[in-house]
Amino acid sequence: MRASTLVRAEQSPQTPERAAFRADVIEGLSASPKQLAPKYFYDEAGSRLFDLICRLPEYYPTRTELGVLKAHAGDIAALAGPGASLVEFGSGSSVKVRLLLDALERPAAYVPIDISGPHMRAAVAALARDYPTVAMTPVEGDFTRPLELPHLGEGGRRIGFFPGSTIGNFTPAEAEAFLTHARQSLGAGAALVLGFDLPKERAVLEAAYDDHQGVTAAFNLNLLTRINRELGADFDLAAFHHRALYNEAESRIEMHLESRAAQTVRLDGARFTFAPGETIHTENSYKYAVARLMGMAQAAGWRQAALWTDPRGWFAVAVLEAV
Ligand code: AVJ
């Protein structure tokens, strides 16, 4: 048996998700500049690394947003009213939603949507023990594509929850399309609690995405580990370097994996060559000023019901209502 056959035999079975991952990786590595979609960061190791990022001293978004949510959970509950259903886009470890579930009056249902199925199901199992009266209907799926929500019953209001500045992973056009789809799928009378990171000093931003302990570097490089394991590629991890830079003209942090040397990477029959210093662009994290984000929300059929920031003005939480 040849070595390549052995590697192939060790790969897990073909699924539609795996086939889509393979096609996206081949397309992204064939493009110029090379790119990969950030949704693929979140395999089990990536989800764990992301939870570590959220606790880093440099990574201010998570704790800043939690502070805003804590300060205004009562206001959100008043806007939501009794018996509301919560639909969270990209629920991850479902930490932040606890603040809302604690504050809401008799919440009826929680629908977490996440691409990382096992990680989400473990989080929901713990949540179900703590909130036995809330119906939990997890949806394993990619919310960057239009997606059908489970039936939520009548009565309470539907509240979308999209925290963490995950909206910053979209391009502005994609973000507006997402906001339109979210309004359509949540339906008439719905609201959306949206957390987004605000533009700020370069040094603060770049430190948040290039921490001292190297956790963000490990998170970025884990994408190559995943491609090696799931798709049988032969990326040499030591030959790539984590980069994070603030592109001020585009108002976004960019993460890249930079090739340290000229090299060729094999995936199936394909070969991808890298020049020294050439990068794979793995993530954008847009930092939207309030007026810009509200312009996009308005174009997507939402109006602002509330908006709060932390005292430093680093992070914002908006409550939008469907027009
Ligand atoms: C989960 C997309 C909000 O952009 O800040 C953290 C992901 N990437 N550190 C972000 C991330 C590197 C995070 N989001």
Short mmCIF file of C-alpha atoms and ligand atoms in Angstrom, two decimals:
data_model
loop_
_atom_site.label_atom_id
_atom_site.label_comp_id
_atom_site.label_asym_id
_atom_site.label_seq_id
_atom_site.Cartn_x
_atom_site.Cartn_y
_atom_site.Cartn_z
CA MET A 1 0.00 0.00 0.00
CA ARG A 2 1.42 3.37 -0.96
CA ALA A 3 1.75 6.10 1.65
CA SER A 4 -0.90 8.28 0.02
CA THR A 5 -3.41 5.42 0.22
CA LEU A 6 -2.68 5.05 3.93
CA VAL A 7 -3.30 8.73 4.57
CA ARG A 8 -6.53 8.54 2.60
CA ALA A 9 -7.70 5.51 4.60
CA GLU A 10 -7.23 7.41 7.87
CA GLN A 11 -9.54 10.22 6.85
CA SER A 12 -13.03 10.22 8.30
CA PRO A 13 -15.96 9.29 6.07
CA GLN A 14 -17.26 11.61 3.34
CA THR A 15 -20.18 13.77 4.40
CA PRO A 16 -21.80 16.68 2.53
CA GLU A 17 -20.11 19.01 5.06
CA ARG A 18 -16.72 17.45 4.35
CA ALA A 19 -17.26 17.74 0.59
CA ALA A 20 -18.20 21.43 0.93
CA PHE A 21 -15.12 22.02 3.13
CA ARG A 22 -12.89 20.35 0.53
CA ALA A 23 -14.38 22.37 -2.34
CA ASP A 24 -14.07 25.64 -0.39
CA VAL A 25 -10.44 24.94 0.56
CA ILE A 26 -9.44 24.07 -2.99
CA GLU A 27 -11.20 27.17 -4.32
CA GLY A 28 -9.67 29.41 -1.64
CA LEU A 29 -6.13 28.13 -2.14
CA SER A 30 -6.51 28.47 -5.91
CA ALA A 31 -7.55 32.12 -5.60
CA SER A 32 -5.20 35.07 -5.65
CA PRO A 33 -4.72 36.24 -2.94
CA LYS A 34 -5.24 32.88 -1.20
CA GLN A 35 -8.05 32.78 1.35
CA LEU A 36 -10.00 30.49 3.66
CA ALA A 37 -13.34 31.17 5.39
CA PRO A 38 -13.22 31.79 9.17
CA LYS A 39 -16.23 29.54 9.81
CA TYR A 40 -13.82 26.60 9.35
CA PHE A 41 -11.83 27.58 12.46
CA TYR A 42 -14.41 25.91 14.65
CA ASP A 43 -13.62 22.20 14.77
CA GLU A 44 -13.44 20.81 18.32
CA ALA A 45 -9.89 22.07 18.93
CA GLY A 46 -10.73 25.43 17.35
CA SER A 47 -13.85 25.86 19.49
CA ARG A 48 -11.78 25.15 22.62
CA LEU A 49 -9.08 27.61 21.51
CA PHE A 50 -11.72 30.26 20.86
CA ASP A 51 -13.04 29.84 24.42
CA LEU A 52 -9.46 30.42 25.64
CA ILE A 53 -9.19 33.55 23.45
CA CYS A 54 -12.30 34.95 25.15
CA ARG A 55 -10.45 34.86 28.50
CA LEU A 56 -7.18 36.45 27.28
CA PRO A 57 -6.23 39.77 28.89
CA GLU A 58 -5.78 41.34 25.42
CA TYR A 59 -9.09 40.09 24.01
CA TYR A 60 -11.41 42.81 25.35
CA PRO A 61 -14.58 42.11 23.23
CA THR A 62 -16.03 39.23 25.27
CA ARG A 63 -15.75 40.77 28.71
CA THR A 64 -16.69 44.25 27.45
CA GLU A 65 -19.86 42.95 25.79
CA LEU A 66 -20.74 40.87 28.87
CA GLY A 67 -20.52 44.09 30.92
CA VAL A 68 -22.91 45.90 28.56
CA LEU A 69 -25.33 42.93 28.53
CA LYS A 70 -25.25 42.70 32.34
CA ALA A 71 -25.93 46.41 32.70
CA HIS A 72 -28.90 46.28 30.30
CA ALA A 73 -30.34 42.76 30.62
CA GLY A 74 -33.38 44.26 32.37
CA ASP A 75 -33.93 46.71 29.51
CA ILE A 76 -33.67 43.88 26.98
CA ALA A 77 -36.16 41.80 28.99
CA ALA A 78 -38.59 44.74 29.04
CA LEU A 79 -38.33 45.11 25.25
CA ALA A 80 -38.73 41.35 24.72
CA GLY A 81 -41.77 40.92 26.97
CA PRO A 82 -42.98 37.65 28.56
CA GLY A 83 -42.72 34.23 26.92
CA ALA A 84 -40.12 35.25 24.33
CA SER A 85 -38.15 32.78 22.18
CA LEU A 86 -34.41 33.35 21.69
CA VAL A 87 -32.65 32.40 18.45
CA GLU A 88 -28.85 32.66 18.67
CA PHE A 89 -26.72 32.78 15.51
CA GLY A 90 -23.32 31.16 16.20
CA SER A 91 -24.03 30.12 19.79
CA GLY A 92 -20.62 28.54 20.56
CA SER A 93 -20.48 27.74 24.27
CA SER A 94 -23.78 29.56 25.01
CA VAL A 95 -22.31 31.64 27.84
CA LYS A 96 -23.79 35.07 27.06
CA VAL A 97 -27.34 33.84 26.54
CA ARG A 98 -27.53 32.91 30.23
CA LEU A 99 -27.67 36.63 31.06
CA LEU A 100 -30.75 36.97 28.85
CA LEU A 101 -32.39 33.75 30.05
CA ASP A 102 -31.91 34.95 33.65
CA ALA A 103 -33.43 38.37 32.92
CA LEU A 104 -36.35 37.40 30.63
CA GLU A 105 -39.80 36.81 32.03
CA ARG A 106 -40.70 33.13 31.46
CA PRO A 107 -38.59 32.60 28.31
CA ALA A 108 -40.30 29.93 26.19
CA ALA A 109 -37.58 28.60 23.90
CA TYR A 110 -33.91 28.78 23.00
CA VAL A 111 -32.75 27.93 19.48
CA PRO A 112 -28.95 27.92 19.24
CA ILE A 113 -27.55 27.69 15.71
CA ASP A 114 -23.91 26.64 15.30
CA ILE A 115 -21.63 24.99 12.76
CA SER A 116 -19.74 23.14 15.52
CA GLY A 117 -22.30 20.45 16.40
CA PRO A 118 -20.67 18.48 19.24
CA HIS A 119 -19.47 21.64 21.00
CA MET A 120 -22.97 23.17 20.75
CA ARG A 121 -24.74 20.02 21.97
CA ALA A 122 -22.52 19.81 25.08
CA ALA A 123 -23.25 23.47 25.85
CA VAL A 124 -27.00 22.97 25.36
CA ALA A 125 -27.05 19.89 27.60
CA ALA A 126 -25.64 21.98 30.46
CA LEU A 127 -28.04 24.82 29.69
CA ALA A 128 -31.05 22.48 29.66
CA ARG A 129 -30.19 21.33 33.20
CA ASP A 130 -30.05 24.95 34.42
CA TYR A 131 -33.19 26.13 32.55
CA PRO A 132 -35.56 23.13 32.62
CA THR A 133 -38.63 25.16 31.61
CA VAL A 134 -37.05 26.54 28.41
CA ALA A 135 -37.56 24.39 25.28
CA MET A 136 -34.13 23.84 23.70
CA THR A 137 -34.02 23.22 19.95
CA PRO A 138 -30.42 23.28 18.74
CA VAL A 139 -29.80 23.59 15.00
CA GLU A 140 -26.46 22.33 13.68
CA GLY A 141 -25.82 24.39 10.60
CA ASP A 142 -24.11 27.21 8.75
CA PHE A 143 -25.98 30.44 9.42
CA THR A 144 -23.99 32.22 6.70
CA ARG A 145 -26.45 30.50 4.34
CA PRO A 146 -30.25 31.00 4.50
CA LEU A 147 -31.57 28.49 7.00
CA GLU A 148 -35.02 27.37 8.11
CA LEU A 149 -35.80 27.86 11.80
CA PRO A 150 -37.77 25.26 13.78
CA HIS A 151 -41.38 26.08 14.55
CA LEU A 152 -41.45 28.26 17.66
CA GLY A 153 -45.11 28.43 18.60
CA GLU A 154 -47.13 31.62 18.90
CA GLY A 155 -47.41 33.90 21.88
CA GLY A 156 -44.10 35.45 22.87
CA ARG A 157 -41.85 37.58 20.77
CA ARG A 158 -39.00 36.14 18.71
CA ILE A 159 -35.67 37.61 19.71
CA GLY A 160 -32.61 37.02 17.55
CA PHE A 161 -29.31 37.13 19.41
CA PHE A 162 -26.11 37.77 17.46
CA PRO A 163 -23.43 38.77 19.98
CA GLY A 164 -19.64 38.84 19.98
CA SER A 165 -19.22 40.98 16.87
CA THR A 166 -19.50 37.83 14.79
CA ILE A 167 -21.20 40.11 12.25
CA GLY A 168 -17.68 41.52 11.70
CA ASN A 169 -16.64 38.26 9.96
CA PHE A 170 -18.93 39.16 7.03
CA THR A 171 -18.07 41.73 4.39
CA PRO A 172 -20.39 44.78 4.66
CA ALA A 173 -22.51 43.45 1.76
CA GLU A 174 -22.74 40.00 3.38
CA ALA A 175 -23.59 41.58 6.74
CA GLU A 176 -26.48 43.49 5.19
CA ALA A 177 -27.69 40.31 3.44
CA PHE A 178 -27.48 38.43 6.75
CA LEU A 179 -29.51 41.14 8.52
CA THR A 180 -32.16 40.90 5.78
CA HIS A 181 -32.34 37.09 6.01
CA ALA A 182 -32.45 37.20 9.81
CA ARG A 183 -35.40 39.62 9.71
CA GLN A 184 -37.22 37.40 7.21
CA SER A 185 -36.62 34.18 9.12
CA LEU A 186 -37.45 35.69 12.55
CA GLY A 187 -40.66 37.13 11.11
CA ALA A 188 -42.95 40.10 11.82
CA GLY A 189 -42.67 41.67 15.26
CA ALA A 190 -39.23 40.19 15.92
CA ALA A 191 -36.26 41.92 17.52
CA LEU A 192 -32.52 41.36 17.18
CA VAL A 193 -29.95 41.88 19.93
CA LEU A 194 -26.75 42.61 18.04
CA GLY A 195 -23.28 43.03 19.57
CA PHE A 196 -20.58 44.72 17.50
CA ASP A 197 -17.03 45.91 18.03
CA LEU A 198 -16.28 49.60 17.46
CA PRO A 199 -13.26 51.17 15.69
CA LYS A 200 -10.48 52.05 18.10
CA GLU A 201 -6.74 52.54 18.50
CA ARG A 202 -4.62 50.25 16.32
CA ALA A 203 -2.44 48.98 19.19
CA VAL A 204 -5.46 47.80 21.19
CA LEU A 205 -6.93 46.02 18.16
CA GLU A 206 -3.73 44.35 17.03
CA ALA A 207 -2.90 43.10 20.54
CA ALA A 208 -6.39 41.58 20.81
CA TYR A 209 -5.68 39.46 17.71
CA ASP A 210 -2.01 38.68 18.42
CA ASP A 211 -1.80 37.86 22.10
CA HIS A 212 1.35 37.24 24.12
CA GLN A 213 0.58 33.62 24.94
CA GLY A 214 0.12 32.79 21.27
CA VAL A 215 -3.39 31.42 21.68
CA THR A 216 -4.70 33.36 18.68
CA ALA A 217 -1.73 32.13 16.63
CA ALA A 218 -2.60 28.54 17.61
CA PHE A 219 -6.27 29.20 16.70
CA ASN A 220 -5.26 30.49 13.27
CA LEU A 221 -2.74 27.68 12.59
CA ASN A 222 -5.26 25.04 13.76
CA LEU A 223 -7.08 25.64 10.46
CA LEU A 224 -4.09 24.05 8.66
CA THR A 225 -4.05 21.15 11.14
CA ARG A 226 -7.73 20.61 10.39
CA ILE A 227 -7.13 20.67 6.62
CA ASN A 228 -4.32 18.14 7.02
CA ARG A 229 -6.44 15.83 9.18
CA GLU A 230 -9.79 16.06 7.41
CA LEU A 231 -8.66 16.54 3.82
CA GLY A 232 -5.29 14.77 3.84
CA ALA A 233 -3.21 17.83 2.93
CA ASP A 234 0.46 18.12 3.91
CA PHE A 235 0.79 21.62 5.35
CA ASP A 236 3.99 22.01 7.39
CA LEU A 237 2.78 24.08 10.36
CA ALA A 238 6.29 25.26 11.22
CA ALA A 239 6.49 26.86 7.77
CA PHE A 240 3.62 29.29 8.45
CA HIS A 241 3.40 32.29 10.74
CA HIS A 242 0.35 33.97 12.33
CA ARG A 243 -0.20 37.61 11.33
CA ALA A 244 -2.83 40.10 12.54
CA LEU A 245 -2.99 43.63 11.19
CA TYR A 246 -5.47 46.47 11.32
CA ASN A 247 -6.48 47.59 7.84
CA GLU A 248 -7.66 51.05 8.79
CA ALA A 249 -8.95 51.99 5.31
CA GLU A 250 -11.32 48.99 5.45
CA SER A 251 -11.88 49.32 9.22
CA ARG A 252 -11.08 45.66 9.78
CA ILE A 253 -8.59 43.42 11.52
CA GLU A 254 -7.19 40.89 9.06
CA MET A 255 -5.72 37.57 10.10
CA HIS A 256 -3.34 35.83 7.76
CA LEU A 257 -1.10 32.76 7.70
CA GLU A 258 2.19 33.81 6.15
CA SER A 259 4.49 31.38 4.39
CA ARG A 260 8.02 31.59 5.81
CA ALA A 261 9.60 30.25 2.60
CA ALA A 262 8.93 29.12 -0.95
CA GLN A 263 7.02 25.86 -0.61
CA THR A 264 4.44 23.57 -2.20
CA VAL A 265 1.46 22.07 -0.39
CA ARG A 266 -0.37 19.00 -1.71
CA LEU A 267 -4.07 18.31 -1.36
CA ASP A 268 -5.55 15.40 -3.33
CA GLY A 269 -4.03 15.69 -6.80
CA ALA A 270 -3.60 19.46 -6.52
CA ARG A 271 -0.43 21.36 -5.64
CA PHE A 272 -0.45 24.87 -4.18
CA THR A 273 2.75 26.88 -4.34
CA PHE A 274 3.65 29.66 -1.93
CA ALA A 275 6.21 32.42 -2.42
CA PRO A 276 8.16 33.50 0.68
CA GLY A 277 5.95 35.98 2.58
CA GLU A 278 2.81 35.02 0.65
CA THR A 279 -0.25 34.75 2.88
CA ILE A 280 -3.54 32.92 3.21
CA HIS A 281 -6.14 35.46 4.35
CA THR A 282 -8.12 33.57 7.01
CA GLU A 283 -10.33 36.18 8.68
CA ASN A 284 -11.72 39.70 8.55
CA SER A 285 -13.08 41.22 11.72
CA TYR A 286 -14.80 44.49 10.76
CA LYS A 287 -15.07 47.27 13.31
CA TYR A 288 -18.22 49.25 12.52
CA ALA A 289 -18.98 52.76 13.74
CA VAL A 290 -22.50 53.00 15.13
CA ALA A 291 -23.82 55.16 12.27
CA ARG A 292 -22.46 52.79 9.63
CA LEU A 293 -23.93 49.70 11.24
CA MET A 294 -27.29 51.39 11.76
CA GLY A 295 -27.32 52.38 8.09
CA MET A 296 -26.90 48.72 7.13
CA ALA A 297 -29.55 47.62 9.65
CA GLN A 298 -32.01 50.18 8.30
CA ALA A 299 -31.38 49.05 4.71
CA ALA A 300 -32.14 45.49 5.91
CA GLY A 301 -35.52 46.49 7.36
CA TRP A 302 -34.64 47.05 11.02
CA ARG A 303 -34.98 50.13 13.19
CA GLN A 304 -33.01 50.92 16.32
CA ALA A 305 -34.95 50.37 19.56
CA ALA A 306 -31.94 50.77 21.87
CA LEU A 307 -28.17 51.13 21.76
CA TRP A 308 -25.65 50.91 24.58
CA THR A 309 -21.86 50.93 24.79
CA ASP A 310 -19.35 50.41 27.60
CA PRO A 311 -17.89 53.51 29.28
CA ARG A 312 -14.77 53.45 27.02
CA GLY A 313 -16.91 53.26 23.87
CA TRP A 314 -15.19 50.07 22.69
CA PHE A 315 -18.15 47.77 22.08
CA ALA A 316 -21.85 48.32 21.31
CA VAL A 317 -25.03 46.31 21.84
CA ALA A 318 -28.05 47.35 19.79
CA VAL A 319 -31.63 46.16 19.98
CA LEU A 320 -33.22 46.28 16.52
CA GLU A 321 -36.92 45.88 15.76
CA ALA A 322 -38.31 44.65 12.47
CA VAL A 323 -39.95 47.53 10.63
C1 AVJ B 1 -15.91 35.24 16.86
C2 AVJ B 1 -15.60 36.40 14.85
C3 AVJ B 1 -16.18 37.60 16.80
O1 AVJ B 1 -13.53 38.42 15.12
O2 AVJ B 1 -13.10 38.81 17.20
C4 AVJ B 1 -11.07 36.11 17.76
C5 AVJ B 1 -13.03 35.63 16.16
N1 AVJ B 1 -10.59 35.70 15.72
N2 AVJ B 1 -9.74 36.17 17.62
C6 AVJ B 1 -13.48 38.07 16.30
C7 AVJ B 1 -11.61 35.82 16.56
C8 AVJ B 1 -9.44 35.90 16.40
C9 AVJ B 1 -13.96 36.67 16.68
N3 AVJ B 1 -15.38 36.47 16.28
#
